[in-house]
Coordinates of C-alpha atoms in Angstrom, one line a residue:
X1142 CA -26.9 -2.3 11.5
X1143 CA -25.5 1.3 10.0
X1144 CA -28.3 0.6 7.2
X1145 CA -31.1 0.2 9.3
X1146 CA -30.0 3.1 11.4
X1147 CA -29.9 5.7 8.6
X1148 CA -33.2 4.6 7.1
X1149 CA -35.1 5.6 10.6
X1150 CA -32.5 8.6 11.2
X1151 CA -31.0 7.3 14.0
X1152 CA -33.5 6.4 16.8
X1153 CA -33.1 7.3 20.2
X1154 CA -32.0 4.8 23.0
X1155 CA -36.2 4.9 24.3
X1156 CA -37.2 4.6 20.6
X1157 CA -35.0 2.1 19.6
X1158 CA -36.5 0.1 22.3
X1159 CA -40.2 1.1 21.7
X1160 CA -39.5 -0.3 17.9
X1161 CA -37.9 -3.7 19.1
X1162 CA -40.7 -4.0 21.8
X1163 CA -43.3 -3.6 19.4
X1164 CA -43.4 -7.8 18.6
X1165 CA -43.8 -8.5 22.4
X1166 CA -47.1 -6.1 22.6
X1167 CA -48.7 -7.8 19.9
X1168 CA -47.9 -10.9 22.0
X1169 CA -49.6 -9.3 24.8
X1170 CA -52.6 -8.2 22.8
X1171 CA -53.1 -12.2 22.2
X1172 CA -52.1 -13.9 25.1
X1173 CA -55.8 -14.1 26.8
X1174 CA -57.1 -15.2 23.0
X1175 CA -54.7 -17.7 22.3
X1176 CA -55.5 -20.5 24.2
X1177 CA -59.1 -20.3 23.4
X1178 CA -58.1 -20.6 19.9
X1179 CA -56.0 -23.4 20.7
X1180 CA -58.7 -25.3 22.7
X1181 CA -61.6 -24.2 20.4
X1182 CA -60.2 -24.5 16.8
X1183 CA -58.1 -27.0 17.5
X1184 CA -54.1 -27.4 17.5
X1185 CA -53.5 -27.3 13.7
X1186 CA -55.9 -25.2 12.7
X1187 CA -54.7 -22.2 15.2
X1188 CA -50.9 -22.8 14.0
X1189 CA -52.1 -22.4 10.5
X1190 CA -54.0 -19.0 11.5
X1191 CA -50.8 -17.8 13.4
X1192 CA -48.3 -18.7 10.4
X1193 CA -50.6 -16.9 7.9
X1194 CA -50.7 -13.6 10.8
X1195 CA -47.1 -13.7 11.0
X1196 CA -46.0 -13.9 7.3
X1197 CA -48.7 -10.4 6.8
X1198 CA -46.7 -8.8 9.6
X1199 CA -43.7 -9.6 8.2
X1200 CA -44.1 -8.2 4.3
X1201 CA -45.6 -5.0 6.3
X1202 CA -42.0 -5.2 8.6
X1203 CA -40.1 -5.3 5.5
X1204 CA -41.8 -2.5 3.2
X1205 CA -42.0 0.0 6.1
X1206 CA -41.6 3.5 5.5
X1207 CA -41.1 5.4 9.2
X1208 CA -41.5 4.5 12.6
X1209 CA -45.1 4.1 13.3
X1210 CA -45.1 1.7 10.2
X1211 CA -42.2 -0.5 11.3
X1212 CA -44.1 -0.5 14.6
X1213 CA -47.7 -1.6 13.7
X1214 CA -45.9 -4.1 11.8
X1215 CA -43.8 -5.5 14.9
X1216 CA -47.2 -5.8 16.3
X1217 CA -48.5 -8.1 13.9
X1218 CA -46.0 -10.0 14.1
X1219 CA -46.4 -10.9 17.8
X1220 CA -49.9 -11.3 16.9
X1221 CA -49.4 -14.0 14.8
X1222 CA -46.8 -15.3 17.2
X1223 CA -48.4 -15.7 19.7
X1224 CA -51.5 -17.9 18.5
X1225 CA -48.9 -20.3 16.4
X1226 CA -46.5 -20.8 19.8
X1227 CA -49.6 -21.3 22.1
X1228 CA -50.7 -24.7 19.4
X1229 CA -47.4 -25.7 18.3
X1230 CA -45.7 -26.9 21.4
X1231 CA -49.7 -28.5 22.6
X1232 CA -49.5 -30.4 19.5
X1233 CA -46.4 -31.5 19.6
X1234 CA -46.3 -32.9 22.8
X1235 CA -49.5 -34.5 22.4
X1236 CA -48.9 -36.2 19.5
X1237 CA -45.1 -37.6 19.9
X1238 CA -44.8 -41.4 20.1
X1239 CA -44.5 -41.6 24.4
X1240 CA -41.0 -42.3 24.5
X1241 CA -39.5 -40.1 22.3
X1242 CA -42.2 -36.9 23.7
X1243 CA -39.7 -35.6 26.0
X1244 CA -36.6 -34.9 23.5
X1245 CA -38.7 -34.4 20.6
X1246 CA -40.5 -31.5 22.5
X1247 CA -37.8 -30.1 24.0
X1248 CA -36.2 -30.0 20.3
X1249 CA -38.9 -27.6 19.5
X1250 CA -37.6 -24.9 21.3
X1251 CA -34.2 -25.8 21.1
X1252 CA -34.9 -25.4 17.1
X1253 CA -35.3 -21.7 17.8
X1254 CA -32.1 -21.3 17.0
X1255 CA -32.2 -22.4 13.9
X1256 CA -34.0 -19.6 12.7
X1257 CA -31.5 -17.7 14.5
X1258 CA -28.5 -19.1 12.7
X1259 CA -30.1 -18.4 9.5
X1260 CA -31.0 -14.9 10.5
X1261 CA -27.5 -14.1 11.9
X1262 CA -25.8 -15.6 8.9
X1263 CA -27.8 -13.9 6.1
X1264 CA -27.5 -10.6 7.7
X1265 CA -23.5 -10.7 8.0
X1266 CA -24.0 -11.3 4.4
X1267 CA -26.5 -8.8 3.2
X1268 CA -23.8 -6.3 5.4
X1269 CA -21.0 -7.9 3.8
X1270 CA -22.4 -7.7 0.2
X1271 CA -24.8 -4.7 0.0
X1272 CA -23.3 -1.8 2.4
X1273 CA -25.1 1.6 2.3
X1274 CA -28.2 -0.3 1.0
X1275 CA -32.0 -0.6 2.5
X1276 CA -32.1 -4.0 1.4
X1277 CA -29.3 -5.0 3.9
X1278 CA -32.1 -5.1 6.2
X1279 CA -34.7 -5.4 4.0
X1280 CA -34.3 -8.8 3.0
X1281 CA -33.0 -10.4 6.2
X1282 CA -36.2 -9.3 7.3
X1283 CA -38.9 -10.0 4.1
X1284 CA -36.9 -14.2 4.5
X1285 CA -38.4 -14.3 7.9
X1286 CA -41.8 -15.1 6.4
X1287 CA -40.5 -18.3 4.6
X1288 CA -40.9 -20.8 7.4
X1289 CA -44.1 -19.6 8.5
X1290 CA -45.3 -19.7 4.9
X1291 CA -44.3 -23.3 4.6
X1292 CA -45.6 -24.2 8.6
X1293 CA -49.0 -22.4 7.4
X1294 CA -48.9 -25.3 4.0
X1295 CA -47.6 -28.4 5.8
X1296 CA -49.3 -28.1 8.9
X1297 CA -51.8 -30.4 6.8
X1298 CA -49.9 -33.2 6.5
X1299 CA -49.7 -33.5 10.0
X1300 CA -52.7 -35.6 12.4
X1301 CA -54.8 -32.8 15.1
X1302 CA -53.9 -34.0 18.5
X1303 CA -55.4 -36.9 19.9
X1304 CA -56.1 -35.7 23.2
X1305 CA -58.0 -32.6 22.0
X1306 CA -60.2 -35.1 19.7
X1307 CA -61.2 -37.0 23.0
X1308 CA -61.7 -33.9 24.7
X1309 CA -63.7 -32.5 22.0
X1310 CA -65.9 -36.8 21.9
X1311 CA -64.4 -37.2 18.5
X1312 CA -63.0 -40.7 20.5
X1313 CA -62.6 -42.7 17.0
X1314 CA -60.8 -39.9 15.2
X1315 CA -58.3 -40.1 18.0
X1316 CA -58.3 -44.0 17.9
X1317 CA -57.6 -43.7 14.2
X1318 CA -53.9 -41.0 15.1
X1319 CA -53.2 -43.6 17.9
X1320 CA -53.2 -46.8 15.8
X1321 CA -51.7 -44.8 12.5
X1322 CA -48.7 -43.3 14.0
X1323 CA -48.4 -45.1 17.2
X1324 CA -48.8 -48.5 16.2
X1325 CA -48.5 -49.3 12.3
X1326 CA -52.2 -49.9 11.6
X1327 CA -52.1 -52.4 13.9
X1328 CA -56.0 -51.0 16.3
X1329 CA -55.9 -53.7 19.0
X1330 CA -52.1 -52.7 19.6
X1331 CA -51.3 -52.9 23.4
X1332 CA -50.1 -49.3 23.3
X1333 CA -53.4 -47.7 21.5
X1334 CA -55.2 -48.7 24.6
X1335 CA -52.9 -47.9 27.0
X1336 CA -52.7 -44.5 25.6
X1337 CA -55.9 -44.1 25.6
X1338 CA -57.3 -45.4 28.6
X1339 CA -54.7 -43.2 30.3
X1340 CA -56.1 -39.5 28.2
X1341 CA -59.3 -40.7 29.1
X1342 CA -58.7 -41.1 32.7
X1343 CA -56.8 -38.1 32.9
X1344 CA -59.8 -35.6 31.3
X1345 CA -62.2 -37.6 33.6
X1346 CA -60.1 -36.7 36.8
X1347 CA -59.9 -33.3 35.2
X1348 CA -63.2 -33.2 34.7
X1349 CA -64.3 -34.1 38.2
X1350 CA -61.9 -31.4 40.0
X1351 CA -63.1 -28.5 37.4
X1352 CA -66.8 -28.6 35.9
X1353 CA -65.3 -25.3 33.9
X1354 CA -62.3 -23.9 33.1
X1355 CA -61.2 -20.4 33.1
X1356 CA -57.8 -18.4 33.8
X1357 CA -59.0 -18.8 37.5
X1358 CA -58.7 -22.4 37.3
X1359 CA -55.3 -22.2 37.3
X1360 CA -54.7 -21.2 41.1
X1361 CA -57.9 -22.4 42.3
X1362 CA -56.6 -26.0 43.7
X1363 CA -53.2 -26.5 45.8
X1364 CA -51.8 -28.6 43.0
X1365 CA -52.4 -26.0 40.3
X1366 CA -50.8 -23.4 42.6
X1367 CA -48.0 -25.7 42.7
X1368 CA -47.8 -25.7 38.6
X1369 CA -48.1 -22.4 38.5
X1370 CA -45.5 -21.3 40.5
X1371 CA -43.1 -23.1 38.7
X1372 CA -44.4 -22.0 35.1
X1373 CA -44.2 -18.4 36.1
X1374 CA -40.8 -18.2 37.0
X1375 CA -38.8 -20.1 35.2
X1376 CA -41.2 -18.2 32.1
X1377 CA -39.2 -15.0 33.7
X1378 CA -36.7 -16.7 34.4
X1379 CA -35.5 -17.8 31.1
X1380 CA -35.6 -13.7 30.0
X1381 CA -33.9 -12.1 33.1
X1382 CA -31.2 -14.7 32.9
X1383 CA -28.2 -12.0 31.4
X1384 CA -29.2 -14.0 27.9
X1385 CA -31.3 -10.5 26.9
X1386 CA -28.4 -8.3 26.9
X1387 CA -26.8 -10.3 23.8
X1388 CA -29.5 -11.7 21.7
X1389 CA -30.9 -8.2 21.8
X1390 CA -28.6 -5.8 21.9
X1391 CA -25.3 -7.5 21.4
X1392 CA -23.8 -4.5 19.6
X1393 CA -23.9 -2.5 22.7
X1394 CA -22.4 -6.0 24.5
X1395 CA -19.4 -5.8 22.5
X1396 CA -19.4 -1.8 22.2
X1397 CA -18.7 -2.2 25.9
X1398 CA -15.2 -4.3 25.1
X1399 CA -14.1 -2.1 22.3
X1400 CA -15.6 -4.5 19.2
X1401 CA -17.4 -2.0 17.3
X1402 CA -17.0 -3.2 13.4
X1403 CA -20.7 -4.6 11.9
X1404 CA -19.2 -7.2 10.2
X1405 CA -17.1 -8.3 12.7
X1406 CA -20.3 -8.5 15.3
X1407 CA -22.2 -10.4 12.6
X1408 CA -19.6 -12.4 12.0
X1409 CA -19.2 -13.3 16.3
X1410 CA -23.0 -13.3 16.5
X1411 CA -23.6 -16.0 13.5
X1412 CA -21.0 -18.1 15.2
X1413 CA -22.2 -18.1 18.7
X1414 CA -25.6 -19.3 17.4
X1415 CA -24.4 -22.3 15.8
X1416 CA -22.9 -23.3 19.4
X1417 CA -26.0 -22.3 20.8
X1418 CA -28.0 -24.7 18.7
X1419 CA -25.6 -27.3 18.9
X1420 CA -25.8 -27.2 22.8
X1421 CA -29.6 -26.6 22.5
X1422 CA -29.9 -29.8 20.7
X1423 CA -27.7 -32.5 22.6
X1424 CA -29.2 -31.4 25.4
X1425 CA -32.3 -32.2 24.2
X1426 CA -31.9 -35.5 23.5
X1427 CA -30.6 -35.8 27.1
X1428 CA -34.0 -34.7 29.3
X1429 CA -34.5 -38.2 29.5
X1430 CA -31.5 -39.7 30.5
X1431 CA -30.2 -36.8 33.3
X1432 CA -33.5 -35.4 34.0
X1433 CA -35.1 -32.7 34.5
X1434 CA -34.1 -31.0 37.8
X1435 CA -30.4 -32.0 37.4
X1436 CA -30.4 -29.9 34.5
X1437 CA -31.9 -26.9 35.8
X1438 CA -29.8 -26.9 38.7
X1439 CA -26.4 -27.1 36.7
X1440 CA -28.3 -24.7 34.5
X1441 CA -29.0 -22.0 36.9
X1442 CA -25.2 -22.6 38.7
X1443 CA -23.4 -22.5 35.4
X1444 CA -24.8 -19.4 34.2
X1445 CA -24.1 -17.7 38.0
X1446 CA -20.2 -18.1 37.9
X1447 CA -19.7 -17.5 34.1
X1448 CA -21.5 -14.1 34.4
X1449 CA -19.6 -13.1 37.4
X1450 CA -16.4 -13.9 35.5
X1451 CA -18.6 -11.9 32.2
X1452 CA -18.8 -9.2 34.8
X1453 CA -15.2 -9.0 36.2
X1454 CA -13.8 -9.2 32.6
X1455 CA -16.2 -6.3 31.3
X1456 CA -15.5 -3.7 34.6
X1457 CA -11.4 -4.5 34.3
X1458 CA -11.7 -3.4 30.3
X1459 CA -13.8 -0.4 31.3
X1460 CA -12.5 0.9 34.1
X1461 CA -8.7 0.1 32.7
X1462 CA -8.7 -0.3 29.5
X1463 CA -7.4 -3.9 29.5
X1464 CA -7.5 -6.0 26.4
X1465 CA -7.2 -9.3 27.8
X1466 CA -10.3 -9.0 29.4
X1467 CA -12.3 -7.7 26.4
X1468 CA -10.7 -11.2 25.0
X1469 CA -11.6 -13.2 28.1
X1470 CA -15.7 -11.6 27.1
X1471 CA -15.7 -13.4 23.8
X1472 CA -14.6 -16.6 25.6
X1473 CA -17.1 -16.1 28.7
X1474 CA -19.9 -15.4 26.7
X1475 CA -20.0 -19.0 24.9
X1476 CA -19.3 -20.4 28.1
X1477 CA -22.6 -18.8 29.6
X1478 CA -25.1 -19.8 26.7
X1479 CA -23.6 -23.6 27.2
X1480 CA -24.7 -23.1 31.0
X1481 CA -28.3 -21.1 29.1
X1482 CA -28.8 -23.9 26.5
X1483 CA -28.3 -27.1 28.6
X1484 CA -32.1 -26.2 30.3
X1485 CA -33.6 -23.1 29.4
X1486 CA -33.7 -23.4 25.5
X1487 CA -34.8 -27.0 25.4
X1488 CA -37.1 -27.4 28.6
X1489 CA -38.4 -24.3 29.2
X1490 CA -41.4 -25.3 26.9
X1491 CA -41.3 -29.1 27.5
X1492 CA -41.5 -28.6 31.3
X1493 CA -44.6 -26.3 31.2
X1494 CA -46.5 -28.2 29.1
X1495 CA -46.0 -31.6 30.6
X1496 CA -46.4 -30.5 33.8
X1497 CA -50.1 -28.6 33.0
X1498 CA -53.5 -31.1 33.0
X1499 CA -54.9 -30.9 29.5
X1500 CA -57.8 -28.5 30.4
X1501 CA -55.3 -25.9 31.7
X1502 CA -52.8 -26.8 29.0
X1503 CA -53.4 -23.9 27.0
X1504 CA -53.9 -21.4 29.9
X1505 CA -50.8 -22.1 31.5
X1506 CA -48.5 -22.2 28.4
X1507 CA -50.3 -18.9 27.6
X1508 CA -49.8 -17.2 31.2
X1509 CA -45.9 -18.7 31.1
X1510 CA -45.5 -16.5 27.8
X1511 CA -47.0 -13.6 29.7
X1512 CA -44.2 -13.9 32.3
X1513 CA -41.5 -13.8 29.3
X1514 CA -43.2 -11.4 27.5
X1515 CA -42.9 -9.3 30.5
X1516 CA -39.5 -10.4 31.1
X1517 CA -38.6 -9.4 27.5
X1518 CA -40.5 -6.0 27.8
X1519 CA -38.7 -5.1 30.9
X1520 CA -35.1 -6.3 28.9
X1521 CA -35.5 -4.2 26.0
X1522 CA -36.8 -1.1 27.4
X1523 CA -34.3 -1.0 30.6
X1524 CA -31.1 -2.6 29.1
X1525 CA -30.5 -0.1 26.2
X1526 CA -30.9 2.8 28.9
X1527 CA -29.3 1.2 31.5
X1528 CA -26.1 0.4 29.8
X1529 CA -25.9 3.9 28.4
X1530 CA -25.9 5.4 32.1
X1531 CA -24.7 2.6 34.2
X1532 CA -22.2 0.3 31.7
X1533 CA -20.7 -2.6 33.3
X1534 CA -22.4 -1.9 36.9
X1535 CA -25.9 -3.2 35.4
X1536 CA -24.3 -7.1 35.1
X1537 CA -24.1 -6.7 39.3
X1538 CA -27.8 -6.8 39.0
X1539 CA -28.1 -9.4 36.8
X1540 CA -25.4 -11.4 39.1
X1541 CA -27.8 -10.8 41.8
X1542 CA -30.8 -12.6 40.1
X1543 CA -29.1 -15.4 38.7
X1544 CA -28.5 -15.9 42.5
X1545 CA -31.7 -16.0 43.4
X1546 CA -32.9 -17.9 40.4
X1547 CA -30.5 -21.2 41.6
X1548 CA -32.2 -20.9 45.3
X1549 CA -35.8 -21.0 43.5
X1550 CA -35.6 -23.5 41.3
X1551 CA -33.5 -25.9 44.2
X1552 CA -36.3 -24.9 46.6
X1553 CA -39.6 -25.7 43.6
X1554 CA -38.4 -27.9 40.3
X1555 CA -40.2 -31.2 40.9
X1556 CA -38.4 -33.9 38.7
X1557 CA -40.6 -35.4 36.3
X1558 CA -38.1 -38.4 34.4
X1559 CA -39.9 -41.6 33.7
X1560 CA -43.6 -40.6 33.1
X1561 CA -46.1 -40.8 30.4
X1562 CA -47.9 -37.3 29.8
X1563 CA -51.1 -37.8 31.8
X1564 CA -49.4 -39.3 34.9
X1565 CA -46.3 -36.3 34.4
X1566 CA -49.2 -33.9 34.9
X1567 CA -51.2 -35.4 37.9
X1568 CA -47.9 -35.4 40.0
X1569 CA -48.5 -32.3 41.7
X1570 CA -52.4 -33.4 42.4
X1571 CA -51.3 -36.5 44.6
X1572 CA -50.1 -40.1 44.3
X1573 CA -53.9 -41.5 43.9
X1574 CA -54.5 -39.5 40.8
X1575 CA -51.3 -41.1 39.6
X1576 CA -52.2 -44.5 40.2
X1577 CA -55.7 -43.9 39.1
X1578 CA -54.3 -43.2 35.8
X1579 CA -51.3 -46.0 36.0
X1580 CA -54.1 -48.8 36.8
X1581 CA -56.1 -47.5 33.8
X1582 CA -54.0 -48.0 31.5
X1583 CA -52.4 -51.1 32.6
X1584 CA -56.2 -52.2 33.1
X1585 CA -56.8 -51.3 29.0
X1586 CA -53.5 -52.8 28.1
X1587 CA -55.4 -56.1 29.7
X1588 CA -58.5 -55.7 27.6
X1589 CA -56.1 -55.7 24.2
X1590 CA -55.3 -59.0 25.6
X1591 CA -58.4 -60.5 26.1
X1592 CA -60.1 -58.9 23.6
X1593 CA -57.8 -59.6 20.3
X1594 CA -55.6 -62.2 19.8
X1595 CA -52.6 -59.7 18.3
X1596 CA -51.3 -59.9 15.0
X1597 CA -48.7 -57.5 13.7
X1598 CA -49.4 -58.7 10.4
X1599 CA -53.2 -57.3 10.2
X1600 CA -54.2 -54.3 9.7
X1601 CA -57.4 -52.7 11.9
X1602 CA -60.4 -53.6 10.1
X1603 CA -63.4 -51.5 9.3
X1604 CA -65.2 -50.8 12.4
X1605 CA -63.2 -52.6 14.7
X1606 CA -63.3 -50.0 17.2
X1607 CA -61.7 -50.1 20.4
X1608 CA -64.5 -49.9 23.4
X1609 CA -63.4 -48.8 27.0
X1610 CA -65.4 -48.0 30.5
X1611 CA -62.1 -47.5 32.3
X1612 CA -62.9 -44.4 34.7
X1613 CA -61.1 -45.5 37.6
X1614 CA -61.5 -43.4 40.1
X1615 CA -65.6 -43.6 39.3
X1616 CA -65.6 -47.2 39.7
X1617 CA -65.2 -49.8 42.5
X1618 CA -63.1 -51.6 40.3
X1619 CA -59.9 -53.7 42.3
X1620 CA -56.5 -51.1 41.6
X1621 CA -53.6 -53.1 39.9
X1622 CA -51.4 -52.0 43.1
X1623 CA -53.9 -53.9 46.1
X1624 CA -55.8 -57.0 44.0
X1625 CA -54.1 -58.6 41.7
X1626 CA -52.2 -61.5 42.3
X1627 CA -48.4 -60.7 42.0
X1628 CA -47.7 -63.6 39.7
X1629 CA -50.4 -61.9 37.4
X1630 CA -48.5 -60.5 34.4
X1631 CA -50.3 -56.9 35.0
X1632 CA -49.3 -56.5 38.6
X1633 CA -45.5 -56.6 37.7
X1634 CA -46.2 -53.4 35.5
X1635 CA -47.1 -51.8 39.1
X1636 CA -44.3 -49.6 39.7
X1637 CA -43.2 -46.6 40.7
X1638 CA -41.5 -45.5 37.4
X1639 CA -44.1 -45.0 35.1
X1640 CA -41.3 -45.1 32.1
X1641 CA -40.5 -48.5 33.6
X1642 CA -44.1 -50.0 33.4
X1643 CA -44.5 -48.0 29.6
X1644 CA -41.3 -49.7 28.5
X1645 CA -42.6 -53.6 29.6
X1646 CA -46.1 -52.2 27.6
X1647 CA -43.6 -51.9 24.6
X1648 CA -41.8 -55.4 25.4
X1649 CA -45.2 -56.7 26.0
X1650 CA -46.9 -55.7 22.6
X1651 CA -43.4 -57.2 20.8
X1652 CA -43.3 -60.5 22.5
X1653 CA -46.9 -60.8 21.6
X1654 CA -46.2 -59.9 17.8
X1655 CA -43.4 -62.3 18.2
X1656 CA -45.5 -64.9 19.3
X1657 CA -48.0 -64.6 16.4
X1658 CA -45.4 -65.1 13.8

């Protein structure tokens, strides 16, 4: 904005970029601490640490005086970042109910754009109601600190993640999240020990393949290599998808088709995030039902042709002036974030983090944010130069990646539909880790049975813990899947869709609270 602009005298193109950079170096600064804080603290408690970084970073942002202060203040910011999107995304995922986990974390970073709306919208009006003023950008930017402020208080309210209390031997504090939000009260509930027969399988089979963990961990075995090829790119992926040029610089964007009015831009800008969070969200709640790779691949092929007809319409404005196509631009570039937002907004974290072993959890989420940090870096310090020399010819390039992006991700996206957490993440070790892990938990689904006669209407009594020596894959116990007779209740959860046999776990904990009424 003009405002902004006149209150740092009109930064240069390599300045400009320096200052908007700034957040992603204080990202970079954190990215090797972040998941140690997120293992070592705990979920919760690094969020909280993050939120109360950010919203210091922010009042600094907001009172700056010059450059170098805007900056440093930029930095902190992706300080505090950083450590609150490493835990946020871990805890959510490994705390949703199993089978809402998949739309609920892929809401998360859908829900980006929510802050986005509000940003988009309460700029236009700062611009609309206090021109030729510092606080035009002032407060726009001193509201940012609001939702951390209140994620920093009401983290509290919300339970650590189970899986990082079993990890950390704190078995009956996750026991106690399991049967509280996962199954009324109600401790001997079928789904409390299939849950957690299945986390505890998983961190023993972890456990076995890695004594230690460390960055290295995650290319040491061909099944993290697999993970990690995957998390990488579509981390760059997501940034290098033409989506840059207009969430960062979308004056230049619309400079390039003749739209050069601030509140006219605001006004364009506020509206496109509403569709984008609109998309962003229903296709959220759709992970389940299309999966996975389906979207990706009409992701990556959608955004392809709509940026070669962004592209076309941009070089016939510039090269002849014509208005039509600055017009088709605005109805392109709606068209492209629908392709963007069907896969990239909501799965980009949801598909890293499901895919990634608990012990590498952290690390891999973390080195995924180095790859769009990088991504980001790149954007912001090459597009506002590049589209001052080379204008419309730099979407070519951009053309010419999205290209190659479709051929990766049909060549590498594994589809994941229809699992529970632990066995989503042991697909890419083999099918005997999966099954290891499906026969646990069917096997502690059997001990609810024959160890409690289930009653909805009772709550867990005091000390009534649950007790479980269910490491599979240590034990010569018979598998589900080779000897158990097939009339046996338990062998007809033996299938290949995990979602399937979850689903009759459900069915199977209602009929019996059926029965006992």
């Amino acid at each position: 904005m003009s405002e902004w602009e006149s209150f740092f005298k009109n930064p240069s193109d390599q300045t400009r970029g320096l200052m908007v950079a700034a957040q992603t170096f204080g990202s970079f600064i954190m990215l090797p601490f972040a998941p140690l804080m997120s293992d070592g603290f705990g979920r919760r408690k690094t969020l909280c640490i993050g939120s109360a970084v950010i919203c210091g970073g922010v009042l600094l942002q907001a009172m700056s005086t010059g450059i170098p202060h805007f900056i440093a203040s930029r930095v902190l910011v992706g300080v505090g970042l950083c450590i609150a999107t490493n835990a946020a995304p871990l805890l959510i995922t490994e705390l949703a109910y199993p089978t809402q986990r998949a739309p609920i974390t892929a809401m998360y970073n859908g829900s980006w754009y929510v802050g986005s709306i509000l940003s988009a919208w309460v700029t236009y009006a700062t611009i609309k109601t206090l021109p030729g003023s510092v606080w035009a950008w002032r407060i726009p930017s001193i509201l940012q600190a609001v939702p951390s402020l209140l994620q920093a208080i009401l983290v509290w309210s919300v339970p650590e993640s189970p899986r990082w209390l079993v990890a950390k031997g704190r078995d009956s504090e996750a026991v106690a999240v399991l049967v509280k939000y996962h199954a009324d009260g109600r401790q001997r509930d079928p789904l409390v020990y299939f849950t957690y027969g299945q986390i505890r399988e998983a961190l023993s089979i972890e456990r076995e393949i890695s004594s230690t963990t460390s960055y290295l961990t995650l290319f040491k075995t061909p099944g993290n290599r697999r993970r990690m090829r995957i998390v990488l790119a579509i981390g760059f992926f997501s940034q290098w998808a033409g989506n840059g040029l207009v969430s960062y610089y979308i004056g230049d964007v619309f400079a390039g088709v003749g739209i050069t009015d601030a509140p006219t831009v605001g006004l364009i800008n506020g509206s496109l995030q509403i569709w984008n969070c609109f998309i962003a969200i229903s296709a959220a709640l759709l992970v389940d039902r299309l999966g996975r790779r389906l979207l990706f691949l009409s992701s990556n092929a959608g955004m392809l042709i709509t940026f070669i007809g962004w592209t076309l319409a941009t070089a016939f404005f510039s090269t002849r002036g014509d208005r039509h196509a600055a017009n088709a631009v605005l109805g392109i570039i709606p068209l492209f974030y629908l392709a963007y937002n069907i896969a990239y907004s909501p799965m980009l974290v949801a598909y890293t983090v499901e895919i990634l072993p608990y012990r590498i959890r952290a690390r891999g989420f973390s080195m995924m944010n180095l790859t769009i940090c990088i991504g980001i870096t790149t954007n912001q310090f090459v597009n506002p130069i590049a589209i001052g020399k080379l204008g419309w010819k730099l979407y070519i390039v951009y053309c010419a990646f999205l290209a190659f992006q479709l051929g990766y991700v049909y060549m590498f996206l594994v589809e994941t539909k229809g699992k529970t957490l632990e066995e989503t993440a042991a697909i890419f070790d083999g099918q005997q880790q999966i099954d290891n892990i499906t026969n646990v938990g069917h096997e502690a689904v059997t001990q609810s049975r024959q160890n409690h006669v289930f009653d909805s209407s009772k709550p867990a009594e005091a000390g009534d813990d649950i007790e479980l020596s269910l490491s599979r894959h240590n034990s010569m116990a018979p598998t589900i899947a080779t000897d158990r007779d097939e009339s046996d209740w338990r062998s007809r959860l033996a299938s290949a869709d995990s979602n399937y046999n979850l689903k009759k776990v459900l069915k199977y904990r209602q009929d019996s609270a059926d029965h006992s009424r």
